[in-house]
Tab-separated table of C-alpha atoms and ligand atoms in Angstrom:
chain	number	residue	atom	x	y	z
A	1	MET	CA	132.563	23.096	97.344
A	2	LYS	CA	135.783	23.042	99.287
A	3	LYS	CA	135.822	25.073	102.480
A	4	TYR	CA	139.109	26.001	104.154
A	5	PHE	CA	139.588	26.216	107.910
A	6	ILE	CA	143.337	26.530	107.576
A	7	ASN	CA	144.184	27.868	104.146
A	8	PRO	CA	147.677	26.921	102.917
A	9	ASP	CA	147.952	30.302	101.179
A	10	LYS	CA	147.581	32.229	104.419
A	11	LYS	CA	150.764	33.137	106.275
A	12	GLN	CA	151.098	31.753	109.805
A	13	TYR	CA	152.830	33.729	112.559
A	14	LYS	CA	154.363	31.986	115.560
A	15	ALA	CA	153.281	33.347	118.924
A	16	ASN	CA	153.920	32.820	122.614
A	17	LEU	CA	150.749	34.029	124.326
A	18	HIS	CA	151.809	33.350	127.915
A	19	SER	CA	155.012	34.582	129.558
A	20	HIS	CA	156.350	36.209	132.710
A	21	THR	CA	159.167	38.696	133.184
A	22	LEU	CA	160.888	40.554	136.009
A	23	LEU	CA	157.762	42.677	136.350
A	24	SER	CA	156.274	39.741	138.270
A	25	ASP	CA	157.887	36.400	139.093
A	26	GLY	CA	159.864	35.811	135.870
A	27	LYS	CA	163.636	36.198	135.590
A	28	LEU	CA	164.137	37.892	132.192
A	29	THR	CA	163.573	41.533	131.353
A	30	PRO	CA	160.940	42.234	128.648
A	31	GLU	CA	163.805	43.158	126.274
A	32	GLN	CA	165.629	39.861	126.910
A	33	MET	CA	162.382	38.009	126.359
A	34	LYS	CA	161.713	39.719	123.045
A	35	ASN	CA	165.253	39.057	121.799
A	36	ALA	CA	165.151	35.380	122.810
A	37	TYR	CA	161.792	34.759	121.104
A	38	LYS	CA	162.559	36.765	118.002
A	39	GLU	CA	165.769	34.817	117.553
A	40	LYS	CA	163.763	31.565	117.671
A	41	GLY	CA	161.492	32.698	114.852
A	42	TYR	CA	158.550	34.041	116.842
A	43	SER	CA	156.661	37.071	115.483
A	44	ILE	CA	154.219	37.608	118.356
A	45	LEU	CA	154.686	37.720	122.126
A	46	SER	CA	152.269	38.464	124.906
A	47	ILE	CA	153.961	39.308	128.191
A	48	THR	CA	151.327	38.283	130.696
A	49	ASP	CA	152.791	39.077	134.098
A	50	HIS	CA	150.654	38.223	137.114
A	51	GLU	CA	148.167	41.024	137.811
A	52	ARG	CA	150.314	43.448	135.814
A	53	PRO	CA	148.636	44.796	132.660
A	54	LYS	CA	151.278	46.528	130.574
A	55	ASN	CA	151.579	47.865	127.069
A	56	HIS	CA	154.924	46.559	125.794
A	57	SER	CA	154.603	48.026	122.294
A	58	TYR	CA	157.966	49.834	122.761
A	59	LEU	CA	159.398	46.366	121.927
A	60	ASN	CA	157.608	46.173	118.557
A	61	ASP	CA	159.367	46.350	115.203
A	62	ASP	CA	158.335	45.545	111.603
A	63	ASP	CA	158.537	41.779	112.217
A	64	PHE	CA	157.649	41.572	115.885
A	65	LEU	CA	154.473	42.437	117.722
A	66	THR	CA	153.640	42.386	121.427
A	67	ILE	CA	150.083	41.845	122.626
A	68	THR	CA	149.186	43.795	125.762
A	69	GLY	CA	147.832	41.639	128.536
A	70	TYR	CA	148.232	40.007	131.901
A	71	GLU	CA	147.390	36.901	133.903
A	72	ALA	CA	144.750	37.208	136.621
A	73	TYR	CA	143.883	34.587	139.213
A	74	VAL	CA	141.449	33.746	141.989
A	75	ARG	CA	142.154	31.472	144.951
A	76	PRO	CA	139.775	30.014	147.523
A	77	SER	CA	141.723	31.713	150.333
A	78	GLU	CA	140.528	35.273	150.990
A	79	GLU	CA	144.099	36.229	151.822
A	80	CYS	CA	145.220	34.692	148.509
A	81	ILE	CA	147.328	32.022	150.206
A	82	TYR	CA	148.810	29.457	147.817
A	83	ASP	CA	147.487	25.949	148.506
A	84	LEU	CA	149.470	23.139	146.883
A	85	TYR	CA	146.480	20.787	147.191
A	86	GLY	CA	143.678	23.217	146.383
A	87	PRO	CA	142.192	24.488	143.104
A	88	GLU	CA	142.547	27.982	141.708
A	89	ILE	CA	141.744	29.678	138.415
A	90	HIS	CA	144.174	31.506	136.137
A	91	ILE	CA	143.012	33.454	133.106
A	92	ASN	CA	144.914	35.493	130.556
A	93	LEU	CA	143.509	38.857	129.565
A	94	PHE	CA	144.513	39.993	126.067
A	95	ALA	CA	143.810	43.669	125.387
A	96	LYS	CA	141.947	44.325	122.134
A	97	LYS	CA	143.755	47.670	121.901
A	98	PRO	CA	147.476	47.949	122.711
A	99	ASP	CA	147.134	50.887	125.105
A	100	ASN	CA	144.483	49.224	127.260
A	101	GLU	CA	146.059	48.702	130.693
A	102	ALA	CA	142.796	48.458	132.608
A	103	TYR	CA	143.308	46.535	135.854
A	104	ILE	CA	140.283	44.389	136.638
A	105	CYS	CA	138.910	44.089	140.197
A	106	TYR	CA	141.869	45.459	142.132
A	107	ASN	CA	142.699	43.516	145.252
A	108	LYS	CA	145.926	44.165	147.138
A	109	ALA	CA	146.365	40.553	148.292
A	110	TYR	CA	146.712	39.483	144.648
A	111	CYS	CA	149.564	41.907	143.911
A	112	LYS	CA	152.133	39.802	145.783
A	113	TYR	CA	154.095	38.865	142.632
A	114	ILE	CA	154.496	42.448	141.389
A	115	LYS	CA	158.028	43.808	141.845
A	116	ASP	CA	157.363	47.530	141.557
A	117	LEU	CA	154.040	48.621	143.004
A	118	SER	CA	154.621	52.343	142.413
A	119	GLU	CA	153.840	52.117	138.671
A	120	HIS	CA	151.129	49.574	139.357
A	121	ASP	CA	149.289	51.931	141.695
A	122	LYS	CA	148.781	54.373	138.811
A	123	LEU	CA	146.833	51.884	136.667
A	124	ASN	CA	143.257	52.463	135.608
A	125	LYS	CA	141.384	50.229	138.053
A	126	VAL	CA	137.957	49.016	136.956
A	127	GLY	CA	135.312	46.745	138.422
A	128	SER	CA	134.495	45.730	141.950
A	129	THR	CA	137.315	45.852	144.520
A	130	GLU	CA	135.564	43.519	146.964
A	131	THR	CA	137.571	40.568	148.246
A	132	ARG	CA	137.881	38.039	145.440
A	133	ARG	CA	135.777	34.954	146.030
A	134	TYR	CA	136.344	31.515	144.587
A	135	THR	CA	132.774	31.022	143.394
A	136	ALA	CA	131.577	30.445	139.837
A	137	GLN	CA	129.355	33.510	140.213
A	138	TYR	CA	132.185	35.816	141.281
A	139	ILE	CA	134.581	34.479	138.652
A	140	ASN	CA	132.010	34.847	135.874
A	141	LYS	CA	131.460	38.431	137.002
A	142	PHE	CA	135.220	39.012	136.935
A	143	ILE	CA	135.493	37.589	133.406
A	144	LYS	CA	132.525	39.675	132.234
A	145	THR	CA	134.131	42.826	133.666
A	146	ALA	CA	137.328	42.016	131.748
A	147	VAL	CA	135.397	41.430	128.504
A	148	ASP	CA	133.391	44.644	128.993
A	149	ASN	CA	136.673	46.498	129.429
A	150	GLY	CA	138.182	45.382	126.146
A	151	TYR	CA	139.865	42.061	126.871
A	152	LEU	CA	139.749	38.616	125.308
A	153	VAL	CA	139.876	36.120	128.182
A	154	SER	CA	141.500	32.683	127.959
A	155	TYR	CA	141.276	29.795	130.416
A	156	ASN	CA	144.781	28.710	131.422
A	157	HIS	CA	146.507	25.417	132.319
A	158	PRO	CA	143.465	23.364	133.441
A	159	VAL	CA	145.520	20.418	134.722
A	160	TRP	CA	147.697	22.519	137.023
A	161	SER	CA	144.698	24.527	138.254
A	162	MET	CA	142.874	21.398	139.510
A	163	GLU	CA	139.404	22.874	139.073
A	164	GLU	CA	136.398	20.553	138.945
A	165	GLU	CA	135.206	19.912	135.409
A	166	GLU	CA	131.671	21.143	136.152
A	167	ARG	CA	133.243	24.375	137.356
A	168	VAL	CA	135.199	24.847	134.132
A	169	LEU	CA	132.051	24.135	132.117
A	170	SER	CA	130.247	26.878	134.050
A	171	TYR	CA	132.564	29.649	132.858
A	172	GLU	CA	131.170	32.019	130.269
A	173	ASN	CA	132.757	34.582	127.965
A	174	ILE	CA	136.014	32.625	127.573
A	175	PHE	CA	137.380	32.857	124.038
A	176	SER	CA	140.030	30.135	124.149
A	177	LEU	CA	141.314	27.181	126.149
A	178	GLU	CA	145.052	27.015	126.762
A	179	ILE	CA	145.175	23.394	125.597
A	180	ASP	CA	148.999	23.311	125.810
A	181	ASN	CA	151.052	24.927	128.562
A	182	TYR	CA	154.731	24.078	128.362
A	183	GLY	CA	155.813	25.287	131.809
A	184	CYS	CA	153.228	23.007	133.415
A	185	PHE	CA	153.814	20.160	130.940
A	186	GLN	CA	157.466	20.174	131.896
A	187	THR	CA	156.598	19.448	135.510
A	188	ASN	CA	153.573	17.129	135.089
A	189	ALA	CA	153.796	15.733	131.507
A	190	THR	CA	149.967	15.847	131.385
A	191	GLU	CA	149.256	19.515	130.646
A	192	TYR	CA	147.598	18.677	127.338
A	193	SER	CA	143.888	19.278	127.739
A	194	GLY	CA	142.443	17.510	124.682
A	195	ALA	CA	139.915	15.493	126.712
A	196	LEU	CA	138.640	18.572	128.522
A	197	TYR	CA	138.458	20.427	125.209
A	198	ASP	CA	136.172	17.732	123.751
A	199	LYS	CA	133.950	17.958	126.825
A	200	LEU	CA	133.631	21.705	126.298
A	201	LEU	CA	132.940	21.311	122.579
A	202	ARG	CA	130.384	18.549	123.197
A	203	LYS	CA	128.531	20.993	125.449
A	204	GLY	CA	128.551	23.515	122.623
A	205	ARG	CA	131.191	25.813	124.129
A	206	ARG	CA	132.695	27.456	121.089
A	207	TRP	CA	136.073	28.119	122.627
A	208	ALA	CA	139.129	28.218	120.410
A	209	CYS	CA	142.342	26.607	121.662
A	210	HIS	CA	145.895	27.840	121.879
A	211	GLY	CA	149.248	27.062	123.468
A	212	GLY	CA	151.783	29.029	125.466
A	213	ASP	CA	155.054	28.542	127.274
A	214	ASP	CA	154.062	30.202	130.556
A	215	ASN	CA	157.801	30.677	130.876
A	216	HIS	CA	159.354	32.174	133.993
A	217	ASN	CA	162.959	31.416	132.948
A	218	ILE	CA	164.158	30.549	136.424
A	219	ARG	CA	166.668	28.284	134.605
A	220	PRO	CA	168.812	29.479	131.667
A	221	LEU	CA	167.409	29.307	128.130
A	222	ASP	CA	169.895	26.568	127.138
A	223	SER	CA	169.070	24.337	130.131
A	224	VAL	CA	166.974	21.175	129.664
A	225	TYR	CA	164.843	22.710	132.434
A	226	SER	CA	164.200	25.884	130.423
A	227	ASP	CA	160.471	26.541	130.171
A	228	SER	CA	160.759	28.470	126.894
A	229	PHE	CA	160.010	27.375	123.300
A	230	GLY	CA	157.877	24.314	124.082
A	231	ALA	CA	154.276	25.302	123.303
A	232	PHE	CA	153.147	27.959	120.880
A	233	THR	CA	150.240	29.282	118.852
A	234	MET	CA	150.239	29.731	115.091
A	235	ILE	CA	148.070	32.731	114.234
A	236	MET	CA	146.735	33.519	110.754
A	237	PRO	CA	145.763	37.209	110.593
A	238	GLU	CA	144.499	38.953	107.451
A	239	LYS	CA	147.109	41.610	108.142
A	240	PHE	CA	150.117	41.463	110.453
A	241	ASP	CA	149.330	44.283	112.841
A	242	TYR	CA	147.728	44.590	116.289
A	243	ASP	CA	144.125	44.751	115.070
A	244	GLY	CA	144.721	41.936	112.575
A	245	VAL	CA	146.216	39.582	115.162
A	246	ILE	CA	143.520	40.282	117.766
A	247	ALA	CA	140.786	39.758	115.150
A	248	ALA	CA	142.350	36.430	114.138
A	249	MET	CA	142.556	35.316	117.787
A	250	GLU	CA	138.948	36.286	118.414
A	251	LYS	CA	137.785	34.374	115.339
A	252	GLY	CA	139.883	31.345	116.263
A	253	GLU	CA	142.130	31.704	113.217
A	254	MET	CA	144.908	29.947	115.093
A	255	TYR	CA	145.994	26.562	116.405
A	256	SER	CA	148.072	25.261	119.274
A	257	SER	CA	151.248	23.213	118.947
A	258	THR	CA	154.140	21.710	120.847
A	259	GLY	CA	155.954	20.859	117.606
A	260	PRO	CA	154.097	19.878	114.418
A	261	GLU	CA	152.633	22.385	112.004
A	262	ILE	CA	149.277	22.224	110.220
A	263	TYR	CA	149.364	23.681	106.715
A	264	GLU	CA	145.819	22.917	105.624
A	265	ILE	CA	142.465	21.866	107.009
A	266	SER	CA	139.633	21.844	104.480
A	267	ILE	CA	136.363	20.027	103.991
A	268	GLU	CA	134.590	18.928	100.841
A	269	GLY	CA	131.380	16.975	101.278
A	270	ASP	CA	132.026	14.864	104.376
A	271	THR	CA	135.782	14.507	103.844
A	272	VAL	CA	138.283	16.563	105.790
A	273	HIS	CA	141.672	17.036	104.180
A	274	ILE	CA	144.699	17.755	106.361
A	275	GLU	CA	148.236	18.723	105.312
A	276	SER	CA	150.931	18.904	107.973
A	277	SER	CA	154.594	18.623	108.778
A	278	ALA	CA	155.952	15.068	109.229
A	279	ALA	CA	153.545	13.185	111.488
A	280	LYS	CA	153.144	9.764	113.060
A	281	GLN	CA	149.383	10.052	113.434
A	282	ILE	CA	146.634	12.387	112.275
A	283	ILE	CA	143.359	12.281	114.202
A	284	LEU	CA	139.909	13.739	113.561
A	285	TYR	CA	137.869	14.027	116.762
A	286	THR	CA	134.127	14.604	116.648
A	287	GLY	CA	133.267	14.169	120.317
A	288	SER	CA	132.338	10.516	119.749
A	289	LYS	CA	133.872	7.269	120.980
A	290	GLY	CA	135.351	6.706	117.536
A	291	PRO	CA	137.808	9.320	116.311
A	292	LYS	CA	139.004	8.768	112.726
A	293	PHE	CA	142.754	8.447	112.319
A	294	VAL	CA	145.677	7.379	110.204
A	295	ILE	CA	149.003	6.091	111.500
A	296	ALA	CA	152.283	6.070	109.580
A	297	PRO	CA	153.976	2.675	109.097
A	298	ASP	CA	156.972	1.945	111.356
A	299	GLY	CA	159.932	4.139	110.512
A	300	GLU	CA	157.860	6.337	108.209
A	301	THR	CA	155.907	9.559	108.552
A	302	ILE	CA	152.842	10.995	106.853
A	303	THR	CA	152.109	14.586	105.828
A	304	SER	CA	148.455	14.393	104.808
A	305	ALA	CA	145.223	12.586	105.532
A	306	ASP	CA	141.628	12.439	104.311
A	307	LEU	CA	139.197	11.612	107.102
A	308	LYS	CA	135.420	11.436	107.029
A	309	VAL	CA	133.104	13.257	109.432
A	310	ASP	CA	130.078	11.121	110.278
A	311	SER	CA	126.585	12.565	109.953
A	312	ARG	CA	125.951	12.767	113.708
A	313	ALA	CA	128.997	14.913	114.406
A	314	GLU	CA	128.252	18.416	115.692
A	315	TYR	CA	131.888	19.478	115.327
A	316	PHE	CA	135.301	18.180	114.383
A	317	ARG	CA	138.804	19.064	115.454
A	318	ILE	CA	142.180	17.909	114.192
A	319	CYS	CA	145.238	16.702	116.082
A	320	VAL	CA	148.575	16.014	114.386
A	321	VAL	CA	151.022	13.944	116.431
A	322	ASP	CA	154.705	13.714	115.508
A	323	GLU	CA	157.336	11.046	116.278
A	324	LYS	CA	158.160	12.661	119.624
A	325	ALA	CA	154.441	12.589	120.595
A	326	ARG	CA	154.287	16.373	120.249
A	327	LYS	CA	150.877	17.586	119.125
A	328	ALA	CA	149.310	20.279	116.980
A	329	SER	CA	145.652	20.916	117.832
A	330	SER	CA	143.101	22.832	115.811
A	331	ARG	CA	140.048	24.400	117.352
A	332	GLY	CA	136.668	22.720	117.017
A	333	PHE	CA	134.845	23.539	113.785
A	334	PHE	CA	131.076	23.354	114.217
A	335	LYS	CA	128.570	21.966	111.729
A	336	ASP	CA	127.153	25.365	110.820
A	337	GLU	CA	130.659	26.393	109.716
A	338	TRP	CA	130.946	23.738	107.024
B	401	LIG	ZN1	148.994	30.602	135.681
B	402	LIG	ZN1	151.487	32.108	133.914
């Protein structure tokens, strides 16, 4: 029997799950951000200002939904000093209910990017307020506190963050890896974390994956240096409302992309069928040395593929690559799901 992982009959909604506004170190107002993204065909936006949980549902309309959240971080320096050559961790906290503005593990040193502290001071502060420590133990406790207080927690821009792989593998309670981050990709051209994602999946970490712009809009939206509209997440909720979108994110009913779209992923027997927008290559990874793939002949593109999963595979994931080397990445689908 055919089993769908991406069902062509299900509507997909375009989302930017990582963005910064004037509330922290971005340049646009939340209203400008909403207008710019709505105009580009996005239906979902999460404004994730640094250490600034905020319910932006005043921006919502029938076709546009904001997801409450913020970006938290931990640095090795107790004073939270930025070190160009040192690691740090950034995580996005997505509130499962729109009015949840809980601020996790308040620490004044980490509020340096917040413009207006007067509103910030009134937030509901939860969890330990001890000095943040850059240890796996502390960070796991931080993540657990966020989860216990109603957040989905994602692991952001692994390349930029420069954390050791073993460290990343030690994190628990993460729901999704930010496999694409456009703001970082623009500066390093390597912020695509497919290899790390396979390492996580091989170790049985059932993280989903998603993409975001992480836009700060220091440059204008029409500049080649604009950090908007480069990486996004397609989300497939049962119903287009807050609860529906959060449920879809939590279940991994989404995929990341920097361009191509995936219309179908299904499996029948050992054959995975993929339908996509025009592609140069379609790849099926299973965590082995031998991904299965098809490549379009020179000057041509393909829009579908049938690729076999071998019997030893514990999971598979799909990547669709277009002519500009932009990628769409599904999450890993584990054996007990097919
Ligand atoms: Zn970040
Ligand atoms: Zn960010």
